[in-house]
mmCIF file of C-alpha atoms in Angstrom:
data_model
loop_
_atom_site.group_PDB
_atom_site.id
_atom_site.type_symbol
_atom_site.label_atom_id
_atom_site.label_comp_id
_atom_site.label_asym_id
_atom_site.label_seq_id
_atom_site.Cartn_x
_atom_site.Cartn_y
_atom_site.Cartn_z
ATOM 1 C CA UNK A 1 67.151 2.567 -11.242
ATOM 2 C CA UNK A 2 66.632 6.189 -10.248
ATOM 3 C CA UNK A 3 65.278 8.922 -12.471
ATOM 4 C CA UNK A 4 66.508 12.462 -12.137
ATOM 5 C CA UNK A 5 64.063 15.324 -12.281
ATOM 6 C CA UNK A 6 65.242 18.086 -14.562
ATOM 7 C CA UNK A 7 63.916 21.192 -12.819
ATOM 8 C CA UNK A 8 65.009 24.623 -13.925
ATOM 9 C CA UNK A 9 66.477 26.625 -11.020
ATOM 10 C CA UNK A 10 64.465 29.651 -12.167
ATOM 11 C CA UNK A 11 61.232 27.667 -12.153
ATOM 12 C CA UNK A 12 62.073 26.236 -8.730
ATOM 13 C CA UNK A 13 62.848 29.703 -7.327
ATOM 14 C CA UNK A 14 59.626 31.137 -8.774
ATOM 15 C CA UNK A 15 57.574 28.262 -7.337
ATOM 16 C CA UNK A 16 59.155 28.587 -3.897
ATOM 17 C CA UNK A 17 58.710 32.381 -3.963
ATOM 18 C CA UNK A 18 55.035 32.068 -4.888
ATOM 19 C CA UNK A 19 54.548 29.492 -2.135
ATOM 20 C CA UNK A 20 56.139 31.756 0.461
ATOM 21 C CA UNK A 21 54.047 34.706 -0.710
ATOM 22 C CA UNK A 22 50.879 32.602 -0.432
ATOM 23 C CA UNK A 23 51.937 31.534 3.069
ATOM 24 C CA UNK A 24 52.386 35.157 4.154
ATOM 25 C CA UNK A 25 48.967 36.085 2.745
ATOM 26 C CA UNK A 26 47.270 33.175 4.546
ATOM 27 C CA UNK A 27 48.983 34.008 7.836
ATOM 28 C CA UNK A 28 48.019 37.674 7.576
ATOM 29 C CA UNK A 29 44.396 36.754 6.842
ATOM 30 C CA UNK A 30 44.272 34.432 9.849
ATOM 31 C CA UNK A 31 45.918 36.931 12.198
ATOM 32 C CA UNK A 32 43.565 38.595 14.693
ATOM 33 C CA UNK A 33 42.195 41.925 13.451
ATOM 34 C CA UNK A 34 42.418 43.538 16.884
ATOM 35 C CA UNK A 35 45.632 44.767 18.414
ATOM 36 C CA UNK A 36 46.088 43.645 21.997
ATOM 37 C CA UNK A 37 46.788 46.497 24.433
ATOM 38 C CA UNK A 38 46.667 47.042 28.179
ATOM 39 C CA UNK A 39 43.872 48.762 30.114
ATOM 40 C CA UNK A 40 45.863 51.965 30.687
ATOM 41 C CA UNK A 41 46.430 52.362 26.947
ATOM 42 C CA UNK A 42 42.685 51.914 26.345
ATOM 43 C CA UNK A 43 41.922 54.599 28.940
ATOM 44 C CA UNK A 44 44.354 56.932 27.144
ATOM 45 C CA UNK A 45 42.559 56.301 23.831
ATOM 46 C CA UNK A 46 39.194 57.030 25.487
ATOM 47 C CA UNK A 47 40.576 60.246 26.998
ATOM 48 C CA UNK A 48 41.833 61.300 23.546
ATOM 49 C CA UNK A 49 38.332 60.720 22.107
ATOM 50 C CA UNK A 50 39.486 58.025 19.683
ATOM 51 C CA UNK A 51 37.127 55.253 20.859
ATOM 52 C CA UNK A 52 33.697 54.953 19.198
ATOM 53 C CA UNK A 53 32.258 51.968 21.086
ATOM 54 C CA UNK A 54 33.194 49.289 23.593
ATOM 55 C CA UNK A 55 32.167 45.644 23.914
ATOM 56 C CA UNK A 56 32.579 44.111 27.356
ATOM 57 C CA UNK A 57 32.726 40.364 27.963
ATOM 58 C CA UNK A 58 33.787 38.307 30.933
ATOM 59 C CA UNK A 59 37.300 37.827 29.521
ATOM 60 C CA UNK A 60 38.030 40.964 27.491
ATOM 61 C CA UNK A 61 37.148 44.496 26.510
ATOM 62 C CA UNK A 62 37.083 45.189 22.767
ATOM 63 C CA UNK A 63 36.965 48.742 21.442
ATOM 64 C CA UNK A 64 36.225 50.096 17.970
ATOM 65 C CA UNK A 65 38.134 53.265 17.205
ATOM 66 C CA UNK A 66 36.754 56.304 15.390
ATOM 67 C CA UNK A 67 39.685 56.280 12.969
ATOM 68 C CA UNK A 68 42.706 54.069 12.322
ATOM 69 C CA UNK A 69 45.441 54.658 14.884
ATOM 70 C CA UNK A 70 49.110 53.680 14.805
ATOM 71 C CA UNK A 71 50.088 51.938 18.043
ATOM 72 C CA UNK A 72 53.525 50.785 19.103
ATOM 73 C CA UNK A 73 53.213 47.264 20.500
ATOM 74 C CA UNK A 74 56.278 45.253 21.403
ATOM 75 C CA UNK A 75 58.602 47.602 19.540
ATOM 76 C CA UNK A 76 56.584 47.354 16.315
ATOM 77 C CA UNK A 77 54.104 49.837 14.907
ATOM 78 C CA UNK A 78 50.609 48.561 14.088
ATOM 79 C CA UNK A 79 47.848 50.467 12.311
ATOM 80 C CA UNK A 80 44.522 49.325 13.710
ATOM 81 C CA UNK A 81 40.846 50.245 13.834
ATOM 82 C CA UNK A 82 40.062 48.022 16.827
ATOM 83 C CA UNK A 83 41.834 47.069 20.044
ATOM 84 C CA UNK A 84 41.286 44.439 22.712
ATOM 85 C CA UNK A 85 42.217 44.207 26.378
ATOM 86 C CA UNK A 86 42.434 40.515 27.239
ATOM 87 C CA UNK A 87 42.331 38.928 30.658
ATOM 88 C CA UNK A 88 40.107 39.195 33.711
ATOM 89 C CA UNK A 89 38.406 42.604 33.480
ATOM 90 C CA UNK A 90 37.119 42.655 37.016
ATOM 91 C CA UNK A 91 34.811 40.798 39.312
ATOM 92 C CA UNK A 92 31.612 42.624 38.392
ATOM 93 C CA UNK A 93 30.787 42.956 34.703
ATOM 94 C CA UNK A 94 27.891 45.369 35.340
ATOM 95 C CA UNK A 95 30.142 47.681 37.336
ATOM 96 C CA UNK A 96 32.673 47.646 34.513
ATOM 97 C CA UNK A 97 29.949 48.490 31.998
ATOM 98 C CA UNK A 98 28.728 51.377 34.154
ATOM 99 C CA UNK A 99 32.271 52.736 34.452
ATOM 100 C CA UNK A 100 32.682 52.781 30.682
ATOM 101 C CA UNK A 101 29.206 54.245 30.113
ATOM 102 C CA UNK A 102 30.156 57.085 32.479
ATOM 103 C CA UNK A 103 32.729 58.150 29.885
ATOM 104 C CA UNK A 104 29.892 58.723 27.392
ATOM 105 C CA UNK A 105 30.656 55.765 25.143
ATOM 106 C CA UNK A 106 28.303 53.213 23.651
ATOM 107 C CA UNK A 107 28.904 50.040 25.687
ATOM 108 C CA UNK A 108 27.584 46.585 24.798
ATOM 109 C CA UNK A 109 27.815 43.479 26.978
ATOM 110 C CA UNK A 110 28.599 40.331 24.999
ATOM 111 C CA UNK A 111 28.636 36.733 26.207
ATOM 112 C CA UNK A 112 31.983 35.913 24.643
ATOM 113 C CA UNK A 113 34.701 37.984 23.021
ATOM 114 C CA UNK A 114 34.013 39.031 19.424
ATOM 115 C CA UNK A 115 35.555 36.221 17.322
ATOM 116 C CA UNK A 116 39.049 37.145 18.541
ATOM 117 C CA UNK A 117 39.539 33.744 20.126
ATOM 118 C CA UNK A 118 38.426 31.882 17.005
ATOM 119 C CA UNK A 119 40.804 33.783 14.736
ATOM 120 C CA UNK A 120 43.660 33.389 17.176
ATOM 121 C CA UNK A 121 42.884 29.676 17.524
ATOM 122 C CA UNK A 122 42.854 29.238 13.738
ATOM 123 C CA UNK A 123 46.149 31.075 13.434
ATOM 124 C CA UNK A 124 47.801 28.992 16.164
ATOM 125 C CA UNK A 125 46.390 25.802 14.617
ATOM 126 C CA UNK A 126 47.688 26.748 11.168
ATOM 127 C CA UNK A 127 51.174 27.540 12.476
ATOM 128 C CA UNK A 128 51.179 24.268 14.449
ATOM 129 C CA UNK A 129 50.193 22.396 11.292
ATOM 130 C CA UNK A 130 53.047 24.054 9.396
ATOM 131 C CA UNK A 131 55.490 23.087 12.135
ATOM 132 C CA UNK A 132 54.266 19.485 12.036
ATOM 133 C CA UNK A 133 54.678 19.356 8.246
ATOM 134 C CA UNK A 134 58.179 20.821 8.621
ATOM 135 C CA UNK A 135 59.081 18.221 11.229
ATOM 136 C CA UNK A 136 57.692 15.453 8.990
ATOM 137 C CA UNK A 137 59.783 16.776 6.095
ATOM 138 C CA UNK A 138 62.943 16.812 8.225
ATOM 139 C CA UNK A 139 62.352 13.248 9.406
ATOM 140 C CA UNK A 140 61.701 11.940 5.886
ATOM 141 C CA UNK A 141 64.790 13.745 4.556
ATOM 142 C CA UNK A 142 66.920 12.266 7.344
ATOM 143 C CA UNK A 143 65.591 8.796 6.535
ATOM 144 C CA UNK A 144 66.274 9.322 2.829
ATOM 145 C CA UNK A 145 69.812 10.536 3.496
ATOM 146 C CA UNK A 146 70.472 7.649 5.854
ATOM 147 C CA UNK A 147 69.242 5.184 3.205
ATOM 148 C CA UNK A 148 70.587 6.794 0.005
ATOM 149 C CA UNK A 149 73.268 9.169 1.282
ATOM 150 C CA UNK A 150 73.261 12.931 1.494
ATOM 151 C CA UNK A 151 73.614 15.303 -1.467
ATOM 152 C CA UNK A 152 77.119 16.187 -0.248
ATOM 153 C CA UNK A 153 78.073 12.481 -0.410
ATOM 154 C CA UNK A 154 76.662 12.257 -3.953
ATOM 155 C CA UNK A 155 78.695 15.312 -4.928
ATOM 156 C CA UNK A 156 81.845 13.761 -3.425
ATOM 157 C CA UNK A 157 81.144 10.526 -5.341
ATOM 158 C CA UNK A 158 80.706 12.456 -8.587
ATOM 159 C CA UNK A 159 83.982 14.299 -7.928
ATOM 160 C CA UNK A 160 85.726 10.972 -7.248
ATOM 161 C CA UNK A 161 84.295 9.573 -10.521
ATOM 162 C CA UNK A 162 85.586 12.654 -12.370
ATOM 163 C CA UNK A 163 89.036 12.327 -10.784
ATOM 164 C CA UNK A 164 89.121 8.601 -11.634
ATOM 165 C CA UNK A 165 88.153 9.351 -15.253
ATOM 166 C CA UNK A 166 84.888 7.384 -15.164
ATOM 167 C CA UNK A 167 82.828 10.456 -16.184
ATOM 168 C CA UNK A 168 83.499 13.515 -18.307
ATOM 169 C CA UNK A 169 83.655 17.096 -17.049
ATOM 170 C CA UNK A 170 80.293 17.813 -18.703
ATOM 171 C CA UNK A 171 78.686 14.852 -16.932
ATOM 172 C CA UNK A 172 80.183 16.042 -13.634
ATOM 173 C CA UNK A 173 78.763 19.560 -14.160
ATOM 174 C CA UNK A 174 75.333 18.093 -14.965
ATOM 175 C CA UNK A 175 75.391 15.947 -11.803
ATOM 176 C CA UNK A 176 76.701 18.821 -9.680
ATOM 177 C CA UNK A 177 73.940 21.089 -10.973
ATOM 178 C CA UNK A 178 71.272 18.494 -10.165
ATOM 179 C CA UNK A 179 72.755 17.868 -6.708
ATOM 180 C CA UNK A 180 73.003 21.590 -5.902
ATOM 181 C CA UNK A 181 69.233 21.873 -6.369
ATOM 182 C CA UNK A 182 68.777 19.216 -3.671
ATOM 183 C CA UNK A 183 71.045 21.085 -1.291
#
């Protein structure tokens, strides 16, 4: 014997909305704080006097800006206080440091990039986890529909019962309302 959950559509919508809002907040907190740019764009920022300091590692150059700047990256505008140039910065780290010091900036050599990789790894891991949960949900729903039938089949059965006179119009509306929540 199956029991039907009587969930208000308003309560369901509010719960789903709050869940989506929480998801957006978590994703924005896990997103890297630096905006990724190319080396030429960094040189332009240095020439404009908008860079306060630079951190050089073997895999990236991170720069703190003197004030928040709006950058257009991939067709979208981002307001950022720090930028990062990822990838191989050159064969000689000391030469790279000297080149940036020649511009009059404070340059620091770091062994690894400043927690950019960790944040990006957490973000990618979180999104992967969400995708796995979504895939699990799809598989379990497919198994449930294969075993018990889909909501559309239940709605068709309720309509057939109404047409055959086995249930009243009120009972059909109640079933249809419960089934529409599943859909």
